[in-house]
Structure formats: C-alpha cells, structure tokens
Amino acid sequence: MTLDKESKNIAIISYFTIIGAVIALFMNNDKKDPFASFHIRQALGIFLSFFLIGYFIGYFDSWTISSAFYIFYFILWIYGFLGALQGQMKAIPILGEQFQKIFKNI
C-alpha cells in the first residue's frame, strides 16, 4: 500500500487530543483512506477509553495506581503515534483490535 502525504498527515493529527481525532475524522470523511481510518479508530479508542477508565481510577485515590494508569496510556499513545509517523498499520497492544471492531464504521 502506498501512502500519500495527506493520509499520513490525517493519521498523525488524529493522535493530538480528542479534538485532533475529531478533526481527522472530518478530514477523512470524503476520502475514507484505510490508513487514516485505521489510525483515527486507534486514537479515538485510546482517548475514549482513557476518559472512561480514568474516571474509575480516580476513585482509588492512590498516586501509584494513577501513575501506572497514566504511564500505561502514554505508552499506548506513543505506540500508535509512532506507527502513524512510520506509515505502519500496527494495532496498539491489548485494546487495538477491539477499537478496530468497535469503530468499524469510521
């Protein structure tokens, strides 16, 4: 699969906050590029699961649990972002395949 610059840029933008993922979603709306769509699904999954799980992690009131949570999601974000930069379609560990199934219409 050959990547054009626009697809790669859309994929990279999707990893810059949830707003970036929404912007990338609209940028890819007409084109429906598979590479950009893959990374938009990954980024949306990372951000939405971060907020959902983070809500419950906050109840533990423990800096060790919170720190481990933030480090875990930062590593997932880096993994996805580097994949977009390198032009690879590698799903993030643990949750990536689930994000592809959940957001398959994107």
Short mmCIF file of C-alpha atoms in Angstrom, two decimals:
data_model
loop_
_atom_site.label_atom_id
_atom_site.label_comp_id
_atom_site.label_asym_id
_atom_site.label_seq_id
_atom_site.Cartn_x
_atom_site.Cartn_y
_atom_site.Cartn_z
CA MET A 1 0.00 0.00 0.00
CA THR A 2 1.42 3.35 -0.98
CA LEU A 3 0.79 6.22 1.36
CA ASP A 4 0.17 9.71 0.21
CA LYS A 5 1.19 12.64 2.37
CA GLU A 6 -2.40 13.66 3.14
CA SER A 7 -3.29 10.24 4.58
CA LYS A 8 -0.23 10.24 6.79
CA ASN A 9 -0.96 13.80 7.99
CA ILE A 10 -4.54 12.87 8.85
CA ALA A 11 -3.30 9.85 10.80
CA ILE A 12 -0.79 11.99 12.72
CA ILE A 13 -3.38 14.69 13.50
CA SER A 14 -5.71 12.07 14.96
CA TYR A 15 -3.31 11.49 17.88
CA PHE A 16 -3.32 15.13 19.05
CA THR A 17 -6.04 15.08 21.72
CA ILE A 18 -9.63 14.03 21.22
CA ILE A 19 -10.20 17.23 19.24
CA GLY A 20 -7.47 16.19 16.80
CA ALA A 21 -9.18 12.82 16.37
CA VAL A 22 -12.49 14.54 15.56
CA ILE A 23 -10.77 16.95 13.13
CA ALA A 24 -9.03 13.99 11.44
CA LEU A 25 -12.36 12.20 11.23
CA PHE A 26 -13.86 15.12 9.30
CA MET A 27 -10.74 15.46 7.12
CA ASN A 28 -11.05 11.79 6.16
CA ASN A 29 -14.83 11.88 5.71
CA ASP A 30 -14.83 12.21 1.91
CA LYS A 31 -11.73 10.22 1.11
CA LYS A 32 -12.15 7.28 3.52
CA ASP A 33 -8.47 6.36 3.28
CA PRO A 34 -7.86 2.98 5.00
CA PHE A 35 -4.58 4.10 6.64
CA ALA A 36 -6.06 7.29 8.06
CA SER A 37 -9.24 5.48 9.16
CA PHE A 38 -7.17 2.83 10.96
CA HIS A 39 -5.29 5.45 12.98
CA ILE A 40 -8.40 7.52 13.66
CA ARG A 41 -10.03 4.41 15.17
CA GLN A 42 -6.92 3.73 17.25
CA ALA A 43 -6.67 7.32 18.50
CA LEU A 44 -10.37 7.59 19.31
CA GLY A 45 -10.19 4.33 21.21
CA ILE A 46 -7.18 5.48 23.20
CA PHE A 47 -8.77 8.79 24.17
CA LEU A 48 -12.25 7.47 24.95
CA SER A 49 -11.00 4.52 26.99
CA PHE A 50 -8.61 6.87 28.82
CA PHE A 51 -11.53 9.03 29.94
CA LEU A 52 -13.78 6.09 30.74
CA ILE A 53 -11.25 4.07 32.73
CA GLY A 54 -9.65 7.20 34.21
CA TYR A 55 -12.97 8.15 35.77
CA PHE A 56 -12.92 4.95 37.82
CA ILE A 57 -9.18 5.09 38.54
CA GLY A 58 -9.78 8.46 40.20
CA TYR A 59 -11.77 6.76 42.96
CA PHE A 60 -8.73 4.79 44.14
CA ASP A 61 -7.09 7.97 45.49
CA SER A 62 -3.66 6.41 45.12
CA TRP A 63 -0.80 8.09 43.31
CA THR A 64 0.79 4.73 42.45
CA ILE A 65 -2.34 3.48 40.69
CA SER A 66 -2.87 6.82 38.96
CA SER A 67 0.78 6.98 37.87
CA ALA A 68 0.68 3.46 36.47
CA PHE A 69 -2.52 4.34 34.59
CA TYR A 70 -1.01 7.49 33.05
CA ILE A 71 2.20 5.69 32.09
CA PHE A 72 0.23 2.83 30.51
CA TYR A 73 -1.85 5.17 28.36
CA PHE A 74 1.14 7.30 27.45
CA ILE A 75 2.92 4.19 26.17
CA LEU A 76 -0.16 3.20 24.14
CA TRP A 77 -0.35 6.72 22.70
CA ILE A 78 3.37 6.70 21.77
CA TYR A 79 3.00 3.28 20.13
CA GLY A 80 0.09 4.47 17.99
CA PHE A 81 1.67 7.82 17.17
CA LEU A 82 4.96 6.26 16.09
CA GLY A 83 3.04 3.81 13.91
CA ALA A 84 1.38 6.75 12.16
CA LEU A 85 4.71 8.53 11.73
CA GLN A 86 6.34 5.41 10.26
CA GLY A 87 3.42 4.62 7.96
CA GLN A 88 2.57 1.33 9.67
CA MET A 89 -0.83 -0.09 10.48
CA LYS A 90 0.02 -1.88 13.73
CA ALA A 91 -2.78 -2.08 16.28
CA ILE A 92 -1.87 -0.95 19.77
CA PRO A 93 -1.32 -3.77 22.26
CA ILE A 94 -4.22 -5.18 24.28
CA LEU A 95 -7.04 -2.93 23.01
CA GLY A 96 -6.18 -2.11 19.39
CA GLU A 97 -8.11 -4.90 17.70
CA GLN A 98 -11.15 -4.10 19.84
CA PHE A 99 -11.00 -0.44 18.76
CA GLN A 100 -10.97 -1.54 15.12
CA LYS A 101 -14.13 -3.61 15.70
CA ILE A 102 -15.96 -1.03 17.83
CA PHE A 103 -15.32 1.87 15.44
CA LYS A 104 -15.52 -0.14 12.20
CA ASN A 105 -17.90 2.40 10.62
CA ILE A 106 -15.28 5.14 10.75
#
